[in-house]
mmCIF file of C-alpha atoms in Angstrom:
data_model
loop_
_atom_site.group_PDB
_atom_site.id
_atom_site.type_symbol
_atom_site.label_atom_id
_atom_site.label_comp_id
_atom_site.label_asym_id
_atom_site.label_seq_id
_atom_site.Cartn_x
_atom_site.Cartn_y
_atom_site.Cartn_z
ATOM 1 C CA UNK A 27 -2.754 1.266 4.020
ATOM 2 C CA UNK A 28 -3.264 4.717 5.481
ATOM 3 C CA UNK A 29 -3.815 6.060 1.958
ATOM 4 C CA UNK A 30 -7.086 4.089 1.894
ATOM 5 C CA UNK A 31 -8.565 6.697 4.256
ATOM 6 C CA UNK A 32 -10.367 9.616 2.629
ATOM 7 C CA UNK A 33 -8.721 13.079 2.868
ATOM 8 C CA UNK A 34 -10.859 14.179 5.811
ATOM 9 C CA UNK A 35 -10.033 11.036 7.775
ATOM 10 C CA UNK A 36 -6.341 11.419 6.974
ATOM 11 C CA UNK A 37 -6.491 14.965 8.354
ATOM 12 C CA UNK A 38 -8.117 13.681 11.541
ATOM 13 C CA UNK A 39 -5.490 10.978 11.919
ATOM 14 C CA UNK A 40 -2.739 13.537 11.346
ATOM 15 C CA UNK A 41 -4.108 15.804 14.081
ATOM 16 C CA UNK A 42 -4.201 12.929 16.536
ATOM 17 C CA UNK A 43 -0.690 11.831 15.569
ATOM 18 C CA UNK A 44 0.660 15.353 16.117
ATOM 19 C CA UNK A 45 -1.099 15.571 19.483
ATOM 20 C CA UNK A 46 0.326 12.254 20.636
ATOM 21 C CA UNK A 47 3.843 13.243 19.600
ATOM 22 C CA UNK A 48 3.625 16.611 21.341
ATOM 23 C CA UNK A 49 1.660 15.784 24.495
ATOM 24 C CA UNK A 50 1.844 12.043 25.230
ATOM 25 C CA UNK A 51 5.206 10.776 24.008
ATOM 26 C CA UNK A 52 7.320 13.129 26.182
ATOM 27 C CA UNK A 53 5.666 11.980 29.429
ATOM 28 C CA UNK A 54 4.782 8.359 28.643
ATOM 29 C CA UNK A 55 7.745 6.751 30.387
ATOM 30 C CA UNK A 56 7.488 8.946 33.483
ATOM 31 C CA UNK A 57 3.754 8.293 33.906
ATOM 32 C CA UNK A 58 4.334 4.566 33.398
ATOM 33 C CA UNK A 59 7.193 4.470 35.879
ATOM 34 C CA UNK A 60 5.168 6.246 38.565
ATOM 35 C CA UNK A 61 1.904 4.489 37.715
ATOM 36 C CA UNK A 62 0.291 7.925 37.503
ATOM 37 C CA UNK A 63 -2.418 8.972 35.064
ATOM 38 C CA UNK A 64 -1.979 12.323 33.246
ATOM 39 C CA UNK A 65 -5.354 13.791 34.123
ATOM 40 C CA UNK A 66 -4.402 17.117 32.555
ATOM 41 C CA UNK A 67 -4.587 15.458 29.129
ATOM 42 C CA UNK A 68 -8.259 14.459 29.348
ATOM 43 C CA UNK A 69 -9.508 17.889 28.288
ATOM 44 C CA UNK A 70 -6.993 17.989 25.459
ATOM 45 C CA UNK A 71 -8.160 14.585 24.251
ATOM 46 C CA UNK A 72 -11.688 16.000 24.264
ATOM 47 C CA UNK A 73 -10.613 18.949 22.130
ATOM 48 C CA UNK A 74 -9.447 16.544 19.415
ATOM 49 C CA UNK A 75 -13.099 15.765 18.730
ATOM 50 C CA UNK A 76 -12.558 12.049 18.131
ATOM 51 C CA UNK A 77 -14.114 10.492 21.252
ATOM 52 C CA UNK A 78 -17.682 10.835 19.982
ATOM 53 C CA UNK A 79 -17.059 9.804 16.380
ATOM 54 C CA UNK A 80 -19.693 7.367 15.202
ATOM 55 C CA UNK A 81 -22.381 8.297 17.754
ATOM 56 C CA UNK A 82 -25.413 10.157 16.429
ATOM 57 C CA UNK A 83 -25.673 12.123 19.663
ATOM 58 C CA UNK A 84 -22.196 13.609 19.117
ATOM 59 C CA UNK A 85 -21.085 16.036 16.386
ATOM 60 C CA UNK A 86 -19.126 14.883 13.367
ATOM 61 C CA UNK A 87 -19.598 12.535 10.454
ATOM 62 C CA UNK A 88 -19.680 8.799 11.007
ATOM 63 C CA UNK A 89 -16.107 7.516 10.591
ATOM 64 C CA UNK A 90 -15.110 4.378 8.745
ATOM 65 C CA UNK A 91 -14.013 1.414 10.831
ATOM 66 C CA UNK A 92 -10.637 1.930 9.177
ATOM 67 C CA UNK A 93 -10.249 5.370 10.778
ATOM 68 C CA UNK A 94 -11.361 4.073 14.174
ATOM 69 C CA UNK A 95 -8.771 1.325 13.855
ATOM 70 C CA UNK A 96 -5.976 3.645 12.817
ATOM 71 C CA UNK A 97 -6.727 5.896 15.793
ATOM 72 C CA UNK A 98 -6.275 2.903 18.126
ATOM 73 C CA UNK A 99 -3.085 1.974 16.277
ATOM 74 C CA UNK A 100 -1.588 5.462 16.528
ATOM 75 C CA UNK A 101 -2.362 5.764 20.224
ATOM 76 C CA UNK A 102 -0.848 2.355 20.976
ATOM 77 C CA UNK A 103 2.228 3.175 18.865
ATOM 78 C CA UNK A 104 2.974 6.013 21.307
ATOM 79 C CA UNK A 105 1.520 4.686 24.575
ATOM 80 C CA UNK A 106 -0.560 1.507 24.963
ATOM 81 C CA UNK A 107 -1.774 2.800 28.351
ATOM 82 C CA UNK A 108 -3.386 5.882 26.833
ATOM 83 C CA UNK A 109 -4.766 3.808 23.980
ATOM 84 C CA UNK A 110 -6.360 1.516 26.555
ATOM 85 C CA UNK A 111 -7.791 4.452 28.514
ATOM 86 C CA UNK A 112 -9.324 5.848 25.326
ATOM 87 C CA UNK A 113 -10.610 2.457 24.153
ATOM 88 C CA UNK A 114 -12.308 1.691 27.469
ATOM 89 C CA UNK A 115 -14.027 5.077 27.411
ATOM 90 C CA UNK A 116 -15.080 5.252 23.753
ATOM 91 C CA UNK A 117 -15.417 1.585 22.869
ATOM 92 C CA UNK A 118 -16.581 -0.280 25.942
ATOM 93 C CA UNK A 119 -18.404 2.367 27.985
ATOM 94 C CA UNK A 120 -19.790 4.582 25.208
ATOM 95 C CA UNK A 121 -20.263 1.508 23.034
ATOM 96 C CA UNK A 122 -22.447 -0.151 25.656
ATOM 97 C CA UNK A 123 -24.622 2.940 26.033
ATOM 98 C CA UNK A 124 -24.761 3.491 22.290
ATOM 99 C CA UNK A 125 -25.749 -0.092 21.492
ATOM 100 C CA UNK A 126 -27.925 -0.929 24.492
ATOM 101 C CA UNK A 127 -29.211 2.410 25.754
ATOM 102 C CA UNK A 128 -32.589 3.928 24.949
ATOM 103 C CA UNK A 129 -32.869 7.152 22.954
ATOM 104 C CA UNK A 130 -33.198 9.057 26.214
ATOM 105 C CA UNK A 131 -30.205 7.325 27.793
ATOM 106 C CA UNK A 132 -27.994 7.963 24.790
ATOM 107 C CA UNK A 133 -29.008 11.629 24.771
ATOM 108 C CA UNK A 134 -28.420 11.865 28.524
ATOM 109 C CA UNK A 135 -24.883 10.488 28.605
ATOM 110 C CA UNK A 136 -23.174 10.321 25.208
ATOM 111 C CA UNK A 137 -22.752 14.037 24.372
ATOM 112 C CA UNK A 138 -20.801 14.755 27.577
ATOM 113 C CA UNK A 139 -18.811 11.551 27.124
ATOM 114 C CA UNK A 140 -18.045 12.537 23.527
ATOM 115 C CA UNK A 141 -16.604 15.808 24.812
ATOM 116 C CA UNK A 142 -14.804 13.783 27.514
ATOM 117 C CA UNK A 143 -16.430 15.864 30.216
ATOM 118 C CA UNK A 144 -17.598 12.572 31.712
ATOM 119 C CA UNK A 145 -15.356 9.513 31.575
ATOM 120 C CA UNK A 146 -16.656 5.975 31.323
ATOM 121 C CA UNK A 147 -15.608 2.535 32.514
ATOM 122 C CA UNK A 148 -16.835 -0.988 31.804
ATOM 123 C CA UNK A 149 -17.217 -3.467 34.666
ATOM 124 C CA UNK A 150 -17.621 -7.076 33.547
ATOM 125 C CA UNK A 151 -14.632 -9.108 34.818
ATOM 126 C CA UNK A 152 -14.847 -10.345 38.414
ATOM 127 C CA UNK A 153 -12.223 -11.445 40.958
ATOM 128 C CA UNK A 154 -13.068 -15.095 40.386
ATOM 129 C CA UNK A 155 -14.389 -14.889 36.836
ATOM 130 C CA UNK A 156 -12.773 -13.939 33.537
ATOM 131 C CA UNK A 157 -13.035 -16.286 30.590
ATOM 132 C CA UNK A 158 -16.060 -18.028 32.143
ATOM 133 C CA UNK A 159 -17.938 -14.817 32.900
ATOM 134 C CA UNK A 160 -20.792 -15.605 30.476
ATOM 135 C CA UNK A 161 -22.012 -18.417 32.732
ATOM 136 C CA UNK A 162 -20.181 -17.585 35.944
ATOM 137 C CA UNK A 163 -21.173 -13.959 36.531
ATOM 138 C CA UNK A 164 -21.730 -13.604 40.273
ATOM 139 C CA UNK A 165 -22.677 -9.937 40.609
ATOM 140 C CA UNK A 166 -26.434 -9.771 41.130
ATOM 141 C CA UNK A 167 -29.179 -7.249 40.454
ATOM 142 C CA UNK A 168 -32.541 -7.150 42.193
ATOM 143 C CA UNK A 169 -35.419 -4.835 41.351
ATOM 144 C CA UNK A 170 -36.678 -2.899 44.362
ATOM 145 C CA UNK A 171 -39.359 -0.362 43.482
ATOM 146 C CA UNK A 172 -37.902 2.384 41.340
ATOM 147 C CA UNK A 173 -34.324 1.172 41.940
ATOM 148 C CA UNK A 174 -32.129 -1.815 41.219
ATOM 149 C CA UNK A 175 -29.927 -3.142 44.025
ATOM 150 C CA UNK A 176 -26.520 -4.413 42.913
ATOM 151 C CA UNK A 177 -24.259 -6.689 44.950
ATOM 152 C CA UNK A 178 -20.930 -8.177 43.963
ATOM 153 C CA UNK A 179 -17.372 -7.352 42.984
ATOM 154 C CA UNK A 180 -15.493 -6.474 39.801
ATOM 155 C CA UNK A 181 -11.775 -6.546 39.033
ATOM 156 C CA UNK A 182 -9.375 -5.090 36.450
ATOM 157 C CA UNK A 183 -11.756 -2.245 35.627
ATOM 158 C CA UNK A 184 -9.849 0.280 33.531
ATOM 159 C CA UNK A 185 -10.601 3.939 34.428
ATOM 160 C CA UNK A 186 -12.534 2.530 37.379
ATOM 161 C CA UNK A 187 -10.919 4.718 40.042
ATOM 162 C CA UNK A 188 -12.017 8.009 38.494
ATOM 163 C CA UNK A 189 -14.776 7.259 35.965
ATOM 164 C CA UNK A 190 -17.949 9.310 36.208
ATOM 165 C CA UNK A 191 -20.069 6.532 34.684
ATOM 166 C CA UNK A 192 -19.393 2.816 35.122
ATOM 167 C CA UNK A 193 -21.300 0.298 33.014
ATOM 168 C CA UNK A 194 -21.829 -2.641 35.380
ATOM 169 C CA UNK A 195 -23.002 -6.029 34.161
ATOM 170 C CA UNK A 196 -24.986 -8.095 36.680
ATOM 171 C CA UNK A 197 -27.241 -11.135 36.711
ATOM 172 C CA UNK A 198 -30.903 -10.410 37.394
ATOM 173 C CA UNK A 199 -32.063 -12.563 40.306
ATOM 174 C CA UNK A 200 -35.570 -12.722 38.814
ATOM 175 C CA UNK A 201 -34.816 -14.221 35.380
ATOM 176 C CA UNK A 202 -31.107 -15.172 35.653
ATOM 177 C CA UNK A 203 -30.254 -12.961 32.643
ATOM 178 C CA UNK A 204 -27.276 -10.608 32.454
ATOM 179 C CA UNK A 205 -28.274 -6.946 32.327
ATOM 180 C CA UNK A 206 -26.382 -3.668 32.093
ATOM 181 C CA UNK A 207 -26.535 -0.725 34.508
ATOM 182 C CA UNK A 208 -24.899 2.686 34.452
ATOM 183 C CA UNK A 209 -23.611 3.425 37.951
ATOM 184 C CA UNK A 210 -22.707 7.041 38.548
ATOM 185 C CA UNK A 211 -19.708 8.036 40.608
ATOM 186 C CA UNK A 212 -20.366 8.538 44.314
ATOM 187 C CA UNK A 213 -23.453 6.305 44.291
ATOM 188 C CA UNK A 214 -23.844 4.901 47.842
ATOM 189 C CA UNK A 215 -22.710 1.284 47.999
ATOM 190 C CA UNK A 216 -20.178 1.707 45.161
ATOM 191 C CA UNK A 217 -16.465 1.765 45.957
ATOM 192 C CA UNK A 218 -13.367 1.514 43.754
ATOM 193 C CA UNK A 219 -9.797 0.811 44.880
ATOM 194 C CA UNK A 220 -6.779 1.081 42.611
ATOM 195 C CA UNK A 221 -4.930 -2.143 41.832
ATOM 196 C CA UNK A 222 -1.280 -1.723 42.767
ATOM 197 C CA UNK A 223 1.990 -3.389 41.710
ATOM 198 C CA UNK A 224 1.130 -3.938 38.045
ATOM 199 C CA UNK A 225 3.954 -4.677 35.605
ATOM 200 C CA UNK A 226 1.966 -3.708 32.490
ATOM 201 C CA UNK A 227 -0.152 -0.720 31.444
ATOM 202 C CA UNK A 228 0.942 0.960 34.660
ATOM 203 C CA UNK A 229 -0.513 4.326 33.634
ATOM 204 C CA UNK A 230 -3.998 2.816 33.346
ATOM 205 C CA UNK A 231 -5.913 3.120 36.598
ATOM 206 C CA UNK A 232 -7.383 -0.360 37.030
ATOM 207 C CA UNK A 233 -9.756 -0.835 39.931
ATOM 208 C CA UNK A 234 -11.200 -3.431 42.222
ATOM 209 C CA UNK A 235 -14.865 -2.463 42.545
ATOM 210 C CA UNK A 236 -17.207 -3.507 45.338
ATOM 211 C CA UNK A 237 -20.994 -3.166 45.055
ATOM 212 C CA UNK A 238 -22.665 -3.440 48.457
ATOM 213 C CA UNK A 239 -26.428 -2.906 48.245
ATOM 214 C CA UNK A 240 -25.674 -0.307 45.601
ATOM 215 C CA UNK A 241 -28.983 1.320 44.672
ATOM 216 C CA UNK A 242 -29.176 2.370 41.030
ATOM 217 C CA UNK A 243 -32.197 4.279 39.668
ATOM 218 C CA UNK A 244 -34.360 2.188 37.361
ATOM 219 C CA UNK A 245 -33.797 4.699 34.563
ATOM 220 C CA UNK A 246 -30.093 3.782 34.662
ATOM 221 C CA UNK A 247 -30.675 0.216 33.525
ATOM 222 C CA UNK A 248 -29.658 -0.058 29.884
ATOM 223 C CA UNK A 249 -32.969 -0.875 28.264
ATOM 224 C CA UNK A 250 -31.487 -2.803 25.346
ATOM 225 C CA UNK A 251 -29.279 -5.080 27.451
ATOM 226 C CA UNK A 252 -31.315 -8.138 28.304
ATOM 227 C CA UNK A 253 -28.849 -11.030 28.096
ATOM 228 C CA UNK A 254 -25.158 -11.829 27.779
ATOM 229 C CA UNK A 255 -25.558 -11.815 23.985
ATOM 230 C CA UNK A 256 -25.867 -8.038 24.214
ATOM 231 C CA UNK A 257 -22.647 -7.884 26.239
ATOM 232 C CA UNK A 258 -20.903 -10.109 23.701
ATOM 233 C CA UNK A 259 -21.896 -7.808 20.847
ATOM 234 C CA UNK A 260 -19.966 -4.994 22.528
ATOM 235 C CA UNK A 261 -16.917 -7.197 23.007
ATOM 236 C CA UNK A 262 -16.967 -8.251 19.356
ATOM 237 C CA UNK A 263 -16.410 -4.669 18.276
ATOM 238 C CA UNK A 264 -13.840 -3.757 20.905
ATOM 239 C CA UNK A 265 -11.874 -6.983 20.369
ATOM 240 C CA UNK A 266 -11.000 -5.790 16.882
ATOM 241 C CA UNK A 267 -9.694 -2.580 18.441
ATOM 242 C CA UNK A 268 -7.210 -4.610 20.486
ATOM 243 C CA UNK A 269 -5.923 -6.195 17.275
ATOM 244 C CA UNK A 270 -5.313 -2.685 15.914
ATOM 245 C CA UNK A 271 -3.546 -1.767 19.154
ATOM 246 C CA UNK A 272 -1.302 -4.786 18.748
ATOM 247 C CA UNK A 273 -0.252 -3.554 15.306
ATOM 248 C CA UNK A 274 0.582 -0.161 16.833
ATOM 249 C CA UNK A 275 2.763 -1.815 19.454
ATOM 250 C CA UNK A 276 4.560 -3.855 16.778
ATOM 251 C CA UNK A 277 5.230 -0.767 14.681
ATOM 252 C CA UNK A 278 6.569 1.052 17.743
ATOM 253 C CA UNK A 279 8.884 -1.831 18.587
ATOM 254 C CA UNK A 280 10.106 -2.011 14.992
ATOM 255 C CA UNK A 281 10.718 1.748 14.772
ATOM 256 C CA UNK A 282 12.578 1.820 18.091
ATOM 257 C CA UNK A 283 14.724 -1.194 17.188
ATOM 258 C CA UNK A 284 15.514 0.040 13.657
ATOM 259 C CA UNK A 285 16.563 3.459 14.945
ATOM 260 C CA UNK A 286 18.709 1.852 17.619
ATOM 261 C CA UNK A 287 20.358 -0.465 15.118
ATOM 262 C CA UNK A 288 21.713 2.356 12.947
ATOM 263 C CA UNK A 289 22.934 4.374 15.950
ATOM 264 C CA UNK A 290 24.437 1.631 18.121
ATOM 265 C CA UNK A 291 27.982 0.543 17.244
ATOM 266 C CA UNK A 292 29.741 -2.707 18.098
ATOM 267 C CA UNK A 293 33.012 -4.007 16.713
ATOM 268 C CA UNK A 294 33.582 -0.630 15.082
ATOM 269 C CA UNK A 295 30.408 -0.423 12.987
ATOM 270 C CA UNK A 296 26.645 0.071 13.378
ATOM 271 C CA UNK A 297 24.930 -3.136 14.434
ATOM 272 C CA UNK A 298 22.561 -2.585 11.484
ATOM 273 C CA UNK A 299 25.380 -3.991 9.326
ATOM 274 C CA UNK A 300 25.153 -7.408 10.989
ATOM 275 C CA UNK A 301 23.060 -10.027 9.229
ATOM 276 C CA UNK A 302 21.387 -11.360 12.370
ATOM 277 C CA UNK A 303 20.272 -7.854 13.342
ATOM 278 C CA UNK A 304 18.766 -7.325 9.908
ATOM 279 C CA UNK A 305 17.033 -10.697 10.226
ATOM 280 C CA UNK A 306 15.328 -9.575 13.438
ATOM 281 C CA UNK A 307 14.237 -6.272 11.889
ATOM 282 C CA UNK A 308 12.787 -7.947 8.819
ATOM 283 C CA UNK A 309 10.870 -10.487 10.905
ATOM 284 C CA UNK A 310 9.473 -7.652 13.038
ATOM 285 C CA UNK A 311 8.412 -5.705 9.965
ATOM 286 C CA UNK A 312 6.865 -8.830 8.437
ATOM 287 C CA UNK A 313 4.743 -9.477 11.521
ATOM 288 C CA UNK A 314 3.558 -5.865 11.647
ATOM 289 C CA UNK A 315 2.767 -5.749 7.931
ATOM 290 C CA UNK A 316 0.873 -9.050 7.885
ATOM 291 C CA UNK A 317 -1.132 -8.054 10.963
ATOM 292 C CA UNK A 318 -1.935 -4.642 9.514
ATOM 293 C CA UNK A 319 -3.309 -6.338 6.410
ATOM 294 C CA UNK A 320 -5.531 -8.502 8.590
ATOM 295 C CA UNK A 321 -7.029 -5.637 10.596
ATOM 296 C CA UNK A 322 -7.575 -3.520 7.483
ATOM 297 C CA UNK A 323 -9.606 -6.358 5.993
ATOM 298 C CA UNK A 324 -11.428 -6.713 9.299
ATOM 299 C CA UNK A 325 -12.415 -3.035 9.117
ATOM 300 C CA UNK A 326 -13.723 -3.541 5.591
ATOM 301 C CA UNK A 327 -15.858 -6.451 6.771
ATOM 302 C CA UNK A 328 -17.234 -4.296 9.589
ATOM 303 C CA UNK A 329 -18.245 -1.540 7.203
ATOM 304 C CA UNK A 330 -19.933 -3.862 4.722
ATOM 305 C CA UNK A 331 -21.926 -5.717 7.389
ATOM 306 C CA UNK A 332 -20.150 -9.084 7.095
ATOM 307 C CA UNK A 333 -18.498 -8.926 10.484
ATOM 308 C CA UNK A 334 -18.734 -11.996 12.755
ATOM 309 C CA UNK A 335 -17.371 -13.097 16.115
ATOM 310 C CA UNK A 336 -14.794 -15.393 14.566
ATOM 311 C CA UNK A 337 -13.366 -12.549 12.485
ATOM 312 C CA UNK A 338 -12.518 -10.345 15.452
ATOM 313 C CA UNK A 339 -11.454 -13.381 17.506
ATOM 314 C CA UNK A 340 -8.978 -14.529 14.855
ATOM 315 C CA UNK A 341 -7.549 -11.027 14.470
ATOM 316 C CA UNK A 342 -7.173 -10.549 18.203
ATOM 317 C CA UNK A 343 -5.546 -13.941 18.757
ATOM 318 C CA UNK A 344 -3.204 -13.703 15.766
ATOM 319 C CA UNK A 345 -2.141 -10.069 16.059
ATOM 320 C CA UNK A 346 -1.470 -10.160 19.790
ATOM 321 C CA UNK A 347 0.542 -13.373 19.415
ATOM 322 C CA UNK A 348 2.655 -11.756 16.688
ATOM 323 C CA UNK A 349 2.947 -8.653 18.869
ATOM 324 C CA UNK A 350 4.345 -10.634 21.776
ATOM 325 C CA UNK A 351 6.888 -12.221 19.454
ATOM 326 C CA UNK A 352 7.799 -8.909 17.821
ATOM 327 C CA UNK A 353 8.441 -6.891 20.986
ATOM 328 C CA UNK A 354 10.602 -9.766 22.230
ATOM 329 C CA UNK A 355 12.757 -9.540 19.110
ATOM 330 C CA UNK A 356 13.056 -5.794 19.601
ATOM 331 C CA UNK A 357 14.264 -6.230 23.160
ATOM 332 C CA UNK A 358 16.648 -8.972 22.010
ATOM 333 C CA UNK A 359 18.172 -6.669 19.402
ATOM 334 C CA UNK A 360 18.756 -3.991 22.047
ATOM 335 C CA UNK A 361 20.246 -6.433 24.575
ATOM 336 C CA UNK A 362 20.696 -4.911 28.048
ATOM 337 C CA UNK A 363 19.450 -1.514 26.919
ATOM 338 C CA UNK A 364 16.137 -3.166 26.151
ATOM 339 C CA UNK A 365 15.222 -3.584 29.806
ATOM 340 C CA UNK A 366 15.424 0.080 30.867
ATOM 341 C CA UNK A 367 12.803 2.740 30.175
ATOM 342 C CA UNK A 368 15.427 5.088 28.730
ATOM 343 C CA UNK A 369 15.219 3.247 25.410
ATOM 344 C CA UNK A 370 11.409 2.859 25.372
ATOM 345 C CA UNK A 371 11.227 -0.755 24.215
ATOM 346 C CA UNK A 372 10.929 -2.146 27.754
ATOM 347 C CA UNK A 373 7.589 -0.381 28.279
ATOM 348 C CA UNK A 374 6.169 -1.939 25.113
ATOM 349 C CA UNK A 375 7.437 -5.398 26.091
ATOM 350 C CA UNK A 376 5.641 -5.136 29.420
ATOM 351 C CA UNK A 377 2.454 -3.569 28.042
ATOM 352 C CA UNK A 378 2.192 -6.237 25.360
ATOM 353 C CA UNK A 379 1.476 -8.792 28.076
ATOM 354 C CA UNK A 380 -1.722 -7.000 29.047
ATOM 355 C CA UNK A 381 -2.932 -6.594 25.457
ATOM 356 C CA UNK A 382 -2.230 -10.284 24.894
ATOM 357 C CA UNK A 383 -4.612 -11.203 27.720
ATOM 358 C CA UNK A 384 -7.468 -8.700 27.827
ATOM 359 C CA UNK A 385 -10.597 -8.714 25.644
ATOM 360 C CA UNK A 386 -10.419 -12.508 25.543
ATOM 361 C CA UNK A 387 -7.294 -14.614 25.972
ATOM 362 C CA UNK A 388 -5.628 -16.252 22.982
ATOM 363 C CA UNK A 389 -7.071 -19.577 24.087
ATOM 364 C CA UNK A 390 -10.675 -18.337 24.282
ATOM 365 C CA UNK A 391 -10.438 -16.525 20.956
ATOM 366 C CA UNK A 392 -8.905 -19.637 19.410
ATOM 367 C CA UNK A 393 -11.895 -21.670 20.564
ATOM 368 C CA UNK A 394 -14.301 -19.117 19.076
ATOM 369 C CA UNK A 395 -12.575 -19.509 15.714
ATOM 370 C CA UNK A 396 -12.310 -23.279 16.143
ATOM 371 C CA UNK A 397 -16.066 -23.543 16.695
ATOM 372 C CA UNK A 398 -16.688 -21.541 13.546
ATOM 373 C CA UNK A 399 -14.447 -23.633 11.314
ATOM 374 C CA UNK A 400 -15.451 -27.042 12.669
ATOM 375 C CA UNK A 401 -19.023 -26.549 13.804
ATOM 376 C CA UNK A 402 -18.131 -28.011 17.202
ATOM 377 C CA UNK A 403 -17.717 -26.081 20.461
ATOM 378 C CA UNK A 404 -14.777 -27.153 22.626
ATOM 379 C CA UNK A 405 -14.966 -24.659 25.495
ATOM 380 C CA UNK A 406 -15.459 -27.277 28.215
#
C-alpha cells in the first residue's frame, strides 16, 4: 500500500518514521506512565515540515490524502498519544481555521501553526454533552460591541492545557446557530485544568475548560462557521484520520506480538511454533490488512471528491472495532507480560479504548451509516 505514494511522499513518510523511531519511541512508555507531555519535541515536530501540509498559507506541495493518512498511521504505530496530539493540532484546530476562517484569519494563524510555533486545540465536547452535541450544545456566545462573550464549559479537550489557540464552538444566543471562535491563551475568562487519572492516552494533556464571560474580539469569530454543518464537515475529515490511527495501533500490536512469539519459549520451544499462537497472529494481521485496504480506498475517495459522511463513519466504526479486538489478541498472546509497560502492548491496549470512543462512538457512526443505507434516521 505504501508503494502507492509517489517518491516525494515516500521520502516524507520515511523522514517521519525515522524521527518517531529516534525521538518518540524511546520515551513513549515513560511519558505515558507519568502522564507527562514531551514539550521538547514540539519544535522537532515543526522541523519535519509536515504540520502545514495541505494549507495554502504554509510552504510545501499539497499532499495526497493517502500521505496524510499514512502519517497518522505511522505516528499511532509508535505512540497513539503523540498521534492524537498531532491530529488535534493539524486536523481539528488548523482544519477548522482552514475550512471556516477568512483569508485574513488563515493568514494570521496558519503559518505559525504550520511551523508549530503556536499549538491549537478544538473545544466542542462538553461535560454533559458528547454524542448529542449537535442539538445539546450549551456553551453560548453573545455579541457585545466589537467582542463576543462566551459562557460555558468544555471537556476532554486535547492540548487544552497548553494550546495557544483554542477553537471553541458555541451557540449564538441571537439566532441559535453554532459558531466557531478562536480563543487565544490567557484571554480573561478562559481557564483550562488538566484531567487527571486517565487510563488511556495518558501523555495527551486533556483539559476541562471553563468560559466565564470570556470576551473574544469579533475578528476572532471564524467567518465561515455559521451552523453545526460547518462543524460536522471538520469532523468528517478528522474521523477518517482516526481510522488510519486504528490501523497503526493494529500494526504495532501485531509487530510486538510477532516479535515476542519468536523470542518467548515455553515447553522448550518458541511459542511461535504453537498452532494457537499462529492463529492469533494471523487473525491480527488479517484485521490490520483489511482495515488498511479500507482506509486506502477512503483516501482515494477523498482525493477524487466522492467522500461522504457515511464513508468516514463506516471506516471509523469498523477499523476501531477491529483494533480493539486485535490489541486484545496481542495481550492474550503475551499473557501476564502483556499487562506491563515493559513489553509495550499494554499501552496500546489502553490507548485503543480512547480511539474507539473519540471522534464519534461506534454506535453514532453506525447510525450515520445506517441512515445512508436505509434512508431512515434512527438517532432517537
